[in-house]
Short mmCIF file of C-alpha atoms in Angstrom, two decimals:
data_model
loop_
_atom_site.label_atom_id
_atom_site.label_comp_id
_atom_site.label_asym_id
_atom_site.label_seq_id
_atom_site.Cartn_x
_atom_site.Cartn_y
_atom_site.Cartn_z
CA MET A 1 22.37 -66.80 31.40
CA ARG A 2 25.41 -66.92 29.18
CA LEU A 3 25.90 -69.66 26.59
CA GLU A 4 29.48 -70.38 25.57
CA THR A 5 29.80 -71.04 21.83
CA ALA A 6 33.50 -70.65 21.01
CA ARG A 7 34.87 -73.55 18.93
CA SER A 8 31.36 -75.04 18.82
CA PRO A 9 29.62 -74.38 15.49
CA ASP A 10 27.39 -77.43 15.96
CA LYS A 11 26.00 -75.96 19.18
CA SER A 12 25.23 -72.69 17.40
CA GLU A 13 23.46 -74.57 14.59
CA ASN A 14 21.43 -76.60 17.08
CA ASN A 15 20.37 -73.47 18.94
CA PHE A 16 19.54 -71.83 15.63
CA MET A 17 17.10 -74.62 14.78
CA ALA A 18 15.70 -74.86 18.32
CA ASN A 19 15.03 -71.12 18.37
CA LEU A 20 13.31 -71.24 14.95
CA GLU A 21 15.58 -68.43 13.73
CA GLY A 22 15.45 -69.64 10.13
CA LEU A 23 15.41 -72.83 8.12
CA ARG A 24 17.81 -75.40 6.78
CA THR A 25 18.08 -75.63 3.00
CA LYS A 26 18.06 -78.90 1.11
CA ALA A 27 21.87 -78.81 0.83
CA GLY A 28 22.29 -78.14 4.56
CA SER A 29 23.10 -74.43 4.70
CA LEU A 30 21.11 -72.16 7.04
CA ALA A 31 18.79 -69.47 5.65
CA VAL A 32 17.88 -66.37 7.67
CA ASP A 33 15.84 -63.22 7.12
CA THR A 34 17.00 -59.97 8.75
CA GLY A 35 13.67 -58.17 8.44
CA VAL A 36 13.55 -54.57 7.23
CA HIS A 37 17.30 -54.05 7.53
CA THR A 38 18.95 -55.84 4.62
CA GLY A 39 22.12 -53.74 4.54
CA ARG A 40 24.28 -51.55 6.74
CA SER A 41 22.62 -48.61 8.50
CA ALA A 42 25.42 -46.15 7.73
CA ARG A 43 23.56 -43.13 9.12
CA ASP A 44 23.12 -44.90 12.45
CA LYS A 45 26.80 -45.57 13.08
CA PHE A 46 28.56 -43.36 15.65
CA ILE A 47 32.03 -43.02 17.17
CA VAL A 48 32.46 -41.75 20.71
CA ARG A 49 34.23 -38.41 20.63
CA ASP A 50 36.67 -38.20 23.51
CA GLU A 51 40.25 -37.13 24.17
CA ALA A 52 41.68 -40.03 22.15
CA THR A 53 39.45 -39.59 19.10
CA SER A 54 38.65 -35.86 18.93
CA ARG A 55 41.75 -34.97 16.90
CA SER A 56 42.37 -38.24 15.07
CA VAL A 57 38.97 -39.31 13.70
CA ALA A 58 37.81 -37.86 10.38
CA TRP A 59 34.65 -36.19 11.67
CA ASP A 60 33.56 -34.96 8.25
CA SER A 61 32.80 -38.58 7.35
CA ASN A 62 32.06 -40.05 10.81
CA GLN A 63 29.29 -39.13 13.26
CA PRO A 64 30.19 -38.28 16.87
CA MET A 65 28.51 -39.59 20.01
CA GLU A 66 29.15 -38.07 23.40
CA PRO A 67 30.65 -40.35 26.09
CA ASP A 68 27.69 -39.85 28.43
CA ALA A 69 25.26 -40.97 25.74
CA PHE A 70 27.34 -44.09 25.12
CA GLU A 71 27.37 -44.84 28.86
CA ARG A 72 23.57 -44.63 29.00
CA LEU A 73 23.22 -46.85 25.96
CA HIS A 74 25.70 -49.34 27.40
CA ALA A 75 23.91 -49.48 30.76
CA ASP A 76 20.47 -49.81 29.18
CA MET A 77 21.55 -52.58 26.81
CA ARG A 78 23.27 -54.51 29.59
CA SER A 79 20.18 -54.19 31.78
CA TYR A 80 17.97 -55.37 28.92
CA ALA A 81 20.34 -58.28 28.20
CA SER A 82 20.20 -59.54 31.79
CA SER A 83 16.96 -61.37 30.96
CA LEU A 84 18.31 -62.88 27.73
CA ASP A 85 20.36 -65.95 26.94
CA LEU A 86 23.38 -64.44 25.21
CA TYR A 87 25.81 -66.44 23.11
CA GLU A 88 29.32 -65.43 24.14
CA GLN A 89 32.64 -66.26 22.54
CA THR A 90 36.14 -64.97 21.99
CA LEU A 91 37.63 -65.05 18.51
CA PHE A 92 40.62 -63.60 16.69
CA ALA A 93 40.83 -60.84 14.10
CA GLY A 94 44.14 -60.96 12.25
CA ALA A 95 45.87 -64.07 10.93
CA ASP A 96 49.35 -62.73 11.74
CA PRO A 97 50.02 -63.57 15.41
CA GLU A 98 52.09 -60.40 15.73
CA HIS A 99 49.04 -58.27 14.95
CA ARG A 100 46.25 -60.50 16.24
CA THR A 101 43.34 -58.86 18.08
CA GLU A 102 41.15 -60.76 20.55
CA VAL A 103 37.47 -60.00 19.97
CA GLY A 104 34.74 -60.90 22.47
CA VAL A 105 31.30 -61.12 20.88
CA SER A 106 27.98 -61.45 22.73
CA THR A 107 24.90 -61.99 20.58
CA GLU A 108 21.18 -62.36 21.20
CA LEU A 109 20.70 -64.65 18.18
CA ALA A 110 22.33 -68.04 17.72
CA TRP A 111 22.82 -67.46 14.01
CA HIS A 112 24.76 -64.26 14.73
CA ALA A 113 27.07 -66.37 16.90
CA LEU A 114 27.61 -68.80 14.03
CA PHE A 115 28.00 -65.92 11.57
CA ILE A 116 30.87 -64.34 13.46
CA GLN A 117 32.48 -67.76 13.95
CA ASN A 118 32.40 -68.12 10.19
CA LEU A 119 33.78 -64.64 9.55
CA LEU A 120 36.49 -64.28 12.20
CA ILE A 121 39.23 -66.73 13.16
CA ARG A 122 38.37 -69.52 15.55
CA PRO A 123 41.06 -70.22 18.15
CA ALA A 124 42.86 -73.51 17.88
CA ALA A 125 42.47 -76.02 20.67
CA GLY A 126 44.67 -75.14 23.64
CA VAL A 127 45.05 -71.46 22.75
CA ARG A 128 44.96 -69.26 25.85
CA PHE A 129 43.36 -65.84 25.78
CA SER A 130 44.35 -62.76 27.74
CA SER A 131 42.26 -61.77 30.75
CA ALA A 132 40.07 -59.50 28.64
CA PRO A 133 39.55 -59.14 24.87
CA GLU A 134 40.92 -55.98 23.26
CA LEU A 135 37.57 -55.43 21.54
CA THR A 136 34.10 -56.43 22.77
CA ILE A 137 30.89 -56.32 20.74
CA LEU A 138 27.35 -56.59 22.13
CA VAL A 139 24.63 -57.32 19.55
CA ILE A 140 20.95 -57.12 20.59
CA PRO A 141 18.63 -56.68 17.60
CA SER A 142 15.48 -56.62 19.75
CA PHE A 143 16.70 -53.62 21.78
CA GLU A 144 15.42 -50.31 20.44
CA ALA A 145 17.57 -47.25 21.06
CA ASP A 146 16.02 -43.97 22.18
CA PRO A 147 17.47 -41.00 20.24
CA SER A 148 16.63 -38.53 23.01
CA ARG A 149 18.41 -40.63 25.63
CA HIS A 150 21.17 -42.32 23.66
CA GLY A 151 22.30 -39.51 21.36
CA CYS A 152 21.53 -41.45 18.17
CA ARG A 153 19.27 -40.91 15.16
CA SER A 154 16.74 -43.75 15.35
CA ASN A 155 16.00 -47.00 17.18
CA VAL A 156 18.94 -48.51 15.28
CA VAL A 157 22.42 -47.75 16.56
CA ILE A 158 25.97 -48.92 15.99
CA ALA A 159 28.00 -47.15 18.69
CA CYS A 160 31.80 -47.49 18.70
CA ASP A 161 33.91 -46.50 21.69
CA PHE A 162 37.40 -47.01 20.30
CA SER A 163 39.12 -45.82 23.47
CA ARG A 164 37.49 -48.55 25.55
CA GLY A 165 37.39 -51.09 22.73
CA GLU A 166 33.62 -51.53 22.86
CA VAL A 167 30.92 -51.64 20.18
CA LEU A 168 27.16 -51.71 20.80
CA ILE A 169 24.77 -52.82 18.03
CA ALA A 170 21.00 -52.58 18.51
CA GLY A 171 17.82 -52.47 16.46
CA THR A 172 19.15 -54.32 13.40
CA ALA A 173 19.71 -58.00 12.64
CA TYR A 174 21.85 -57.38 9.56
CA ALA A 175 24.98 -59.38 10.39
CA GLY A 176 27.30 -57.26 8.27
CA GLU A 177 27.23 -54.67 11.06
CA ILE A 178 29.18 -57.07 13.30
CA LYS A 179 31.80 -57.81 10.68
CA LYS A 180 32.30 -54.14 9.81
CA ALA A 181 32.46 -53.09 13.47
CA VAL A 182 35.61 -55.20 13.80
CA PHE A 183 37.03 -53.70 10.60
CA SER A 184 36.27 -50.15 11.76
CA TYR A 185 38.14 -50.75 15.02
CA LEU A 186 41.17 -52.18 13.23
CA ASN A 187 41.19 -49.22 10.85
CA PHE A 188 41.47 -46.95 13.89
CA VAL A 189 44.22 -48.75 15.83
CA LEU A 190 46.45 -50.47 13.26
CA PRO A 191 47.99 -47.45 11.46
CA GLY A 192 49.51 -46.42 14.80
CA ARG A 193 51.05 -49.88 14.98
CA GLY A 194 52.65 -49.60 11.56
CA VAL A 195 50.06 -51.67 9.70
CA LEU A 196 48.03 -50.49 6.70
CA PRO A 197 44.43 -51.78 7.03
CA MET A 198 42.87 -52.39 3.63
CA HIS A 199 39.40 -53.09 2.25
CA CYS A 200 40.67 -55.50 -0.38
CA ALA A 201 40.92 -59.12 -1.45
CA ALA A 202 44.24 -60.93 -1.75
CA ASN A 203 45.53 -64.05 -3.44
CA SER A 204 48.89 -65.58 -4.27
CA GLY A 205 50.30 -67.51 -7.20
CA PRO A 206 52.26 -70.78 -7.34
CA LYS A 207 55.51 -68.85 -6.96
CA GLY A 208 54.26 -66.89 -3.96
CA ASP A 209 53.53 -63.69 -5.89
CA VAL A 210 50.80 -61.75 -4.08
CA ALA A 211 48.05 -59.63 -5.64
CA LEU A 212 45.70 -57.21 -3.89
CA PHE A 213 42.24 -56.37 -5.27
CA PHE A 214 40.67 -53.10 -4.11
CA GLY A 215 37.12 -52.38 -5.18
CA LEU A 216 33.65 -51.35 -4.05
CA SER A 217 30.64 -53.63 -4.13
CA GLY A 218 29.76 -54.77 -7.63
CA THR A 219 33.22 -54.30 -9.15
CA GLY A 220 34.18 -57.99 -9.01
CA LYS A 221 36.53 -58.09 -6.01
CA THR A 222 35.38 -61.47 -4.70
CA THR A 223 34.74 -62.94 -8.15
CA LEU A 224 38.19 -62.09 -9.52
CA SER A 225 40.20 -62.93 -6.42
CA THR A 226 38.59 -66.37 -6.12
CA ASP A 227 40.75 -67.95 -8.80
CA PRO A 228 41.14 -71.76 -8.86
CA ASP A 229 44.73 -71.36 -10.09
CA ARG A 230 45.76 -69.16 -7.18
CA THR A 231 45.58 -69.41 -3.39
CA LEU A 232 42.91 -67.20 -1.85
CA VAL A 233 44.34 -65.35 1.15
CA GLY A 234 41.03 -63.55 1.77
CA ASP A 235 38.25 -61.78 -0.09
CA ASP A 236 37.64 -58.56 1.84
CA GLU A 237 39.85 -57.24 4.67
CA HIS A 238 43.62 -57.36 5.10
CA GLY A 239 46.53 -55.71 6.80
CA TRP A 240 49.92 -54.92 5.24
CA GLY A 241 52.68 -54.97 7.80
CA ASP A 242 56.44 -55.34 7.82
CA ARG A 243 56.20 -59.09 7.19
CA GLY A 244 53.66 -58.92 4.38
CA VAL A 245 49.90 -59.22 3.98
CA PHE A 246 47.55 -60.96 6.40
CA ASN A 247 43.83 -61.58 6.42
CA PHE A 248 41.80 -59.97 9.19
CA GLU A 249 39.18 -62.69 8.85
CA GLY A 250 38.74 -66.41 8.52
CA GLY A 251 35.63 -66.35 6.37
CA CYS A 252 33.87 -64.93 3.34
CA TYR A 253 30.73 -62.73 3.15
CA ALA A 254 29.88 -63.01 -0.53
CA LYS A 255 27.03 -61.33 -2.40
CA THR A 256 24.71 -63.93 -3.88
CA PHE A 257 22.43 -62.05 -6.29
CA GLY A 258 23.00 -63.54 -9.74
CA LEU A 259 25.32 -66.25 -8.36
CA THR A 260 25.55 -69.29 -10.64
CA ARG A 261 27.50 -72.53 -10.61
CA GLU A 262 28.95 -71.68 -14.03
CA ARG A 263 30.24 -68.15 -13.26
CA GLU A 264 31.52 -68.66 -9.71
CA PRO A 265 31.71 -72.41 -9.01
CA GLN A 266 33.75 -72.20 -5.81
CA ILE A 267 31.49 -69.66 -4.12
CA TYR A 268 28.36 -71.42 -5.37
CA GLN A 269 29.50 -74.71 -3.87
CA ALA A 270 30.40 -73.03 -0.58
CA THR A 271 26.83 -71.74 -0.22
CA ARG A 272 25.60 -75.33 -0.25
CA MET A 273 27.76 -76.61 2.59
CA PRO A 274 26.42 -77.23 6.12
CA GLY A 275 27.31 -74.30 8.34
CA ALA A 276 27.09 -71.69 5.57
CA ILE A 277 24.57 -68.94 6.28
CA LEU A 278 22.37 -67.52 3.51
CA GLU A 279 21.23 -64.08 4.56
CA ASN A 280 18.12 -62.62 2.89
CA VAL A 281 18.23 -65.16 0.06
CA ILE A 282 14.84 -66.34 -1.22
CA ILE A 283 14.33 -70.07 -0.52
CA ASP A 284 11.75 -72.15 -2.38
CA LYS A 285 9.36 -73.41 0.31
CA VAL A 286 8.80 -76.71 -1.50
CA THR A 287 12.25 -77.67 -2.74
CA LEU A 288 14.19 -75.75 -0.05
CA GLU A 289 16.59 -74.62 -2.77
CA PRO A 290 17.92 -71.04 -2.82
CA ASP A 291 16.95 -68.79 -5.72
CA PHE A 292 19.88 -66.45 -6.29
CA ALA A 293 18.12 -64.79 -9.22
CA ASP A 294 15.22 -63.59 -7.03
CA SER A 295 15.87 -60.07 -5.72
CA SER A 296 12.35 -59.48 -4.39
CA LYS A 297 13.77 -59.25 -0.85
CA THR A 298 17.00 -57.45 -1.74
CA GLU A 299 19.89 -57.50 -4.20
CA ASN A 300 22.16 -57.58 -1.16
CA GLY A 301 21.63 -61.25 -0.36
CA ARG A 302 24.75 -62.70 1.25
CA ALA A 303 26.45 -66.00 2.03
CA ALA A 304 28.69 -66.23 5.10
CA PHE A 305 31.01 -69.22 5.33
CA PRO A 306 34.51 -70.15 6.53
CA LEU A 307 37.28 -69.72 3.98
CA ARG A 308 38.06 -73.42 4.32
CA PHE A 309 34.92 -74.00 2.23
CA ILE A 310 36.95 -72.64 -0.72
CA PRO A 311 39.23 -75.51 -1.89
CA HIS A 312 42.19 -73.25 -2.72
CA ALA A 313 42.01 -70.96 0.32
CA SER A 314 45.14 -70.33 2.35
CA PRO A 315 45.20 -72.32 5.60
CA THR A 316 47.29 -69.62 7.29
CA GLY A 317 45.77 -66.36 6.00
CA VAL A 318 49.22 -64.81 5.60
CA ALA A 319 51.31 -64.03 2.51
CA GLY A 320 54.30 -61.97 1.42
CA HIS A 321 54.47 -58.41 0.19
CA PRO A 322 52.29 -57.69 -2.86
CA SER A 323 53.90 -57.63 -6.26
CA VAL A 324 50.70 -56.32 -7.88
CA ILE A 325 47.90 -54.00 -6.76
CA ILE A 326 44.70 -53.96 -8.80
CA LEU A 327 42.22 -51.13 -8.32
CA LEU A 328 38.82 -52.29 -9.55
CA THR A 329 36.12 -49.98 -10.83
CA CYS A 330 32.85 -50.47 -12.64
CA ASP A 331 32.52 -47.39 -14.82
CA ALA A 332 28.88 -47.17 -15.92
CA PHE A 333 29.66 -44.01 -17.94
CA GLY A 334 31.61 -46.07 -20.50
CA VAL A 335 34.61 -43.72 -20.31
CA LEU A 336 37.50 -45.53 -18.61
CA PRO A 337 39.55 -48.12 -20.49
CA PRO A 338 39.26 -51.74 -19.40
CA LEU A 339 42.87 -51.67 -18.27
CA ALA A 340 45.45 -49.02 -17.39
CA LYS A 341 48.88 -49.10 -15.76
CA LEU A 342 49.32 -46.61 -12.92
CA THR A 343 52.31 -44.84 -11.49
CA ALA A 344 52.62 -44.90 -7.70
CA SER A 345 51.16 -41.39 -7.48
CA GLN A 346 48.26 -42.31 -9.76
CA ALA A 347 47.59 -45.41 -7.68
CA VAL A 348 47.37 -43.34 -4.50
CA TYR A 349 45.13 -40.80 -6.26
CA HIS A 350 42.70 -43.49 -7.38
CA PHE A 351 42.94 -45.21 -3.99
CA LEU A 352 41.90 -41.99 -2.26
CA SER A 353 39.20 -41.39 -4.88
CA GLY A 354 37.71 -44.88 -4.57
CA TYR A 355 35.62 -44.50 -7.72
CA THR A 356 32.93 -46.69 -9.20
CA ALA A 357 29.58 -45.91 -10.82
CA LYS A 358 26.18 -47.41 -10.24
CA VAL A 359 22.85 -47.33 -12.00
CA ALA A 360 20.01 -45.79 -10.05
CA GLY A 361 17.16 -48.12 -9.14
CA THR A 362 14.72 -48.81 -11.93
CA GLU A 363 11.80 -48.42 -9.56
CA ASN A 364 11.93 -44.64 -9.91
CA GLY A 365 12.61 -44.70 -13.65
CA VAL A 366 16.14 -43.30 -13.43
CA SER A 367 18.62 -44.95 -15.80
CA GLU A 368 21.57 -42.53 -15.85
CA PRO A 369 24.78 -43.75 -14.19
CA GLN A 370 25.65 -42.25 -10.82
CA ALA A 371 29.24 -41.73 -9.72
CA THR A 372 30.23 -43.14 -6.34
CA PHE A 373 33.43 -42.08 -4.58
CA SER A 374 34.39 -43.91 -1.40
CA ALA A 375 37.80 -42.97 -0.06
CA CYS A 376 40.22 -45.90 0.24
CA PHE A 377 37.46 -48.07 -1.26
CA GLY A 378 35.85 -48.20 2.18
CA ALA A 379 35.02 -44.72 3.50
CA PRO A 380 32.32 -45.87 5.98
CA PHE A 381 34.90 -47.95 7.84
CA MET A 382 37.91 -45.60 7.73
CA ALA A 383 37.94 -43.79 11.05
CA LEU A 384 41.05 -41.72 10.35
CA GLU A 385 41.65 -39.15 7.64
CA PRO A 386 41.94 -40.93 4.27
CA THR A 387 45.35 -39.38 3.66
CA VAL A 388 46.70 -41.38 6.63
CA TYR A 389 45.99 -44.59 4.74
CA GLY A 390 47.11 -43.01 1.47
CA ARG A 391 50.53 -42.17 2.91
CA LEU A 392 50.95 -45.71 4.24
CA LEU A 393 50.05 -47.15 0.85
CA SER A 394 52.47 -44.81 -0.91
CA GLU A 395 55.29 -45.81 1.44
CA ARG A 396 54.69 -49.51 0.87
CA ILE A 397 54.44 -49.24 -2.91
CA GLY A 398 57.75 -47.39 -2.89
CA ALA A 399 59.41 -49.81 -0.50
CA TYR A 400 58.43 -52.99 -2.35
CA GLY A 401 58.23 -51.80 -5.97
CA THR A 402 54.64 -52.95 -6.36
CA ASP A 403 53.07 -52.69 -9.83
CA CYS A 404 49.71 -50.92 -9.88
CA TRP A 405 46.85 -51.31 -12.35
CA LEU A 406 43.33 -49.98 -12.85
CA LEU A 407 40.93 -52.70 -14.05
CA ASN A 408 37.52 -51.49 -15.26
CA THR A 409 34.75 -54.10 -15.21
CA GLY A 410 32.12 -51.59 -16.40
CA TRP A 411 30.68 -50.46 -19.72
CA SER A 412 32.13 -49.91 -23.19
CA GLY A 413 30.61 -48.30 -26.29
CA GLY A 414 28.49 -45.90 -24.26
CA PRO A 415 26.96 -45.59 -20.82
CA VAL A 416 24.45 -47.95 -19.26
CA GLY A 417 21.50 -48.33 -21.59
CA GLN A 418 23.61 -47.69 -24.70
CA GLY A 419 26.86 -49.62 -24.36
CA GLN A 420 27.66 -53.14 -23.24
CA ARG A 421 29.30 -54.30 -20.04
CA MET A 422 32.79 -55.70 -20.46
CA PRO A 423 32.52 -59.52 -20.73
CA LEU A 424 33.80 -61.33 -17.66
CA SER A 425 35.90 -63.53 -19.94
CA ILE A 426 37.78 -60.46 -21.23
CA THR A 427 38.26 -59.12 -17.71
CA ARG A 428 39.66 -62.47 -16.58
CA LEU A 429 42.02 -62.54 -19.56
CA LEU A 430 43.28 -59.02 -18.81
CA LEU A 431 43.79 -60.03 -15.19
CA GLN A 432 45.75 -63.09 -16.28
CA HIS A 433 48.11 -60.87 -18.27
CA ILE A 434 48.53 -58.56 -15.27
CA LEU A 435 49.40 -61.43 -12.96
CA ASN A 436 51.90 -63.07 -15.31
CA ARG A 437 53.54 -59.66 -15.88
CA SER A 438 53.34 -59.98 -19.66
CA LEU A 439 52.13 -56.39 -20.16
CA SER A 440 54.68 -54.57 -18.05
CA GLU A 441 56.70 -53.33 -21.02
CA GLY A 442 53.80 -52.20 -23.21
CA PRO A 443 53.09 -51.05 -25.87
CA PHE A 444 51.10 -48.25 -24.22
CA ARG A 445 49.44 -44.97 -25.05
CA ARG A 446 48.91 -42.20 -22.54
CA ASP A 447 45.31 -41.32 -21.82
CA PRO A 448 45.04 -37.57 -22.54
CA ARG A 449 42.69 -36.90 -19.61
CA PHE A 450 43.74 -39.27 -16.83
CA GLY A 451 47.40 -39.56 -17.78
CA PHE A 452 47.72 -43.27 -17.09
CA ALA A 453 49.26 -45.74 -19.53
CA VAL A 454 46.76 -47.80 -21.55
CA PRO A 455 47.88 -50.97 -23.38
CA THR A 456 47.36 -50.75 -27.14
CA ALA A 457 47.70 -54.49 -27.70
CA VAL A 458 46.84 -57.44 -25.45
CA PRO A 459 47.00 -61.03 -26.76
CA GLY A 460 43.51 -62.42 -27.18
CA VAL A 461 41.72 -59.06 -26.83
CA ASP A 462 40.22 -57.01 -29.67
CA PRO A 463 42.36 -53.83 -29.79
CA SER A 464 39.24 -51.68 -30.21
CA LEU A 465 38.08 -52.68 -26.72
CA LEU A 466 41.24 -51.21 -25.22
CA ASP A 467 40.37 -47.71 -26.44
CA PRO A 468 36.91 -46.78 -25.11
CA ALA A 469 36.59 -43.76 -27.44
CA SER A 470 36.74 -46.02 -30.49
CA THR A 471 33.79 -48.08 -29.23
CA TRP A 472 31.40 -45.09 -29.16
CA GLN A 473 29.39 -44.19 -32.26
CA GLU A 474 30.00 -40.46 -31.79
CA ALA A 475 33.40 -39.09 -30.78
CA SER A 476 31.83 -35.89 -29.44
CA ALA A 477 29.53 -37.87 -27.12
CA TYR A 478 32.50 -39.75 -25.72
CA ALA A 479 34.47 -36.52 -25.22
CA ALA A 480 31.59 -34.91 -23.34
CA ALA A 481 31.13 -37.97 -21.11
CA ALA A 482 34.86 -38.20 -20.44
CA ASP A 483 35.18 -34.52 -19.53
CA HIS A 484 32.17 -34.85 -17.25
CA LEU A 485 33.75 -37.79 -15.41
CA VAL A 486 37.02 -35.90 -15.02
CA GLN A 487 35.12 -33.02 -13.44
CA LEU A 488 33.46 -35.41 -11.00
CA PHE A 489 36.89 -36.72 -10.00
CA GLN A 490 38.17 -33.17 -9.51
CA GLN A 491 35.19 -32.11 -7.42
CA ASN A 492 35.49 -35.16 -5.19
CA PHE A 493 39.22 -34.69 -4.61
CA GLU A 494 38.93 -31.06 -3.49
CA ARG A 495 38.54 -32.22 0.14
CA PHE A 496 41.91 -33.97 0.20
CA GLY A 497 45.23 -32.40 0.85
CA ALA A 498 47.85 -33.80 -1.49
CA ASP A 499 51.57 -33.42 -2.09
CA ASP A 500 53.04 -32.41 -5.44
CA GLY A 501 53.47 -36.01 -6.55
CA ILE A 502 49.77 -36.76 -6.12
CA ARG A 503 48.79 -33.48 -7.74
CA GLN A 504 50.66 -34.53 -10.89
CA ALA A 505 48.22 -37.47 -11.10
CA PHE A 506 45.14 -35.21 -11.24
CA PRO A 507 43.07 -35.76 -14.42
CA GLN A 508 42.34 -32.80 -16.67
CA PRO A 509 39.34 -32.34 -18.99
CA LEU A 510 39.78 -31.80 -22.72
CA ALA A 511 36.46 -30.09 -23.34
CA HIS A 512 35.65 -29.61 -27.04
CA GLN A 513 38.93 -31.17 -28.13
CA PRO A 514 38.99 -34.28 -30.35
CA HIS A 515 40.13 -37.51 -28.74
CA ASN A 516 43.54 -38.74 -29.86
CA SER A 517 43.73 -42.45 -29.13
CA GLY A 518 47.31 -42.60 -30.38
CA LEU A 519 48.78 -40.05 -27.98
CA ALA A 520 52.27 -41.23 -27.13
CA GLY A 521 53.26 -42.06 -23.60
#
């Protein structure tokens, strides 16, 4: 039996409650638990290697699956699904009609059907679809894959056949797999259509000026792009084509750990609206209120809701060409300045590097920061070689004269455990100056290791915060940490081919040399 759910969120909610798939919170949102899988199963994602993908996919960062194995998995999942009531619908990915992709989604769970309605773009009444969607996704969490038969690693599998436009997801109820399957497909097909796919947020100002926010989880991408004084185009996935930027999605999948009404009022309010889905968020059994401070299940609790739940969200999901690109990082080493202006080559270098730093889990007693490099700020979803996306970004920056900045939301005065994280109020103030273009002319100093231009004075900001070396108690400790970070950047970038312009952006260590915060640009 097939249950049609397109354009019918109420039906999905009713089925959700009838199937006892979760509970309704006091405010009316829907709370679900995904079991043991509370995040993406990156090691269980595969791309079918065939004539179309063998030479184009970056196989050093993507796992291959043979076509025969995919066929067996496809047949077995379809046979298994014949006894299930699947929720089927067709939705759009891509707000720009010129680059819109029809996506057919079949799910075992009603809440997965509502989730993808929230995250993709629901068709307007009267819209006619083609005879078959360009991409189809089958999601059956209760089906367990067989590694010996299906060519996978475990009973969990995310199998992508880009040539046929099919994705199979089994063994996991984590809904982010559905969202990212769509993104992975678009990252494969859109560069060939002249569109740069981007893992970034986007917003626009009152005068139509557009800003892009690239950043890995925990760097503040959603928090900073959701600005009540600007129109939110989208918080996670966009394309940049000849007509400008467009959102791939129609919803938001926001992290909820630590969410408060005071820090992020728009997102907090959206989580309380009927139709929003709270994934792996602890709910008080008596009050039915969510506890966003409780990470006993996971720190990766999520809220999935339509962008229309954000009061200042764009109704169209499209905008012009970006005037500003902001690369976000959370440097837990305490080395990078809170703000730096990048040349086009430096922007591409840091885009390909995709750097942030995280603190290892306290459960094993490790407290040293760990560097994370994720090419294009989304390596798990970039099917092609990262330099393909880097070249497209370079071309667009050059064509539209886009300003580029590095905004560090991490630590100052030392690494984690010694220094302090940059206050959100300071980060927001720096961002405000970026967006109103008040810092474009300086004054700047040149960072002696990374080469980018660092402001020496920003209205409303203590000048000492702008120079990370001056916030450390010992200059030699800062120098050692900075040289170490430079070496990590160099080691990571060895796998990329780069032209002379990008090579000029390579950072260089200054081991055993004193830091000169006044080095002229």
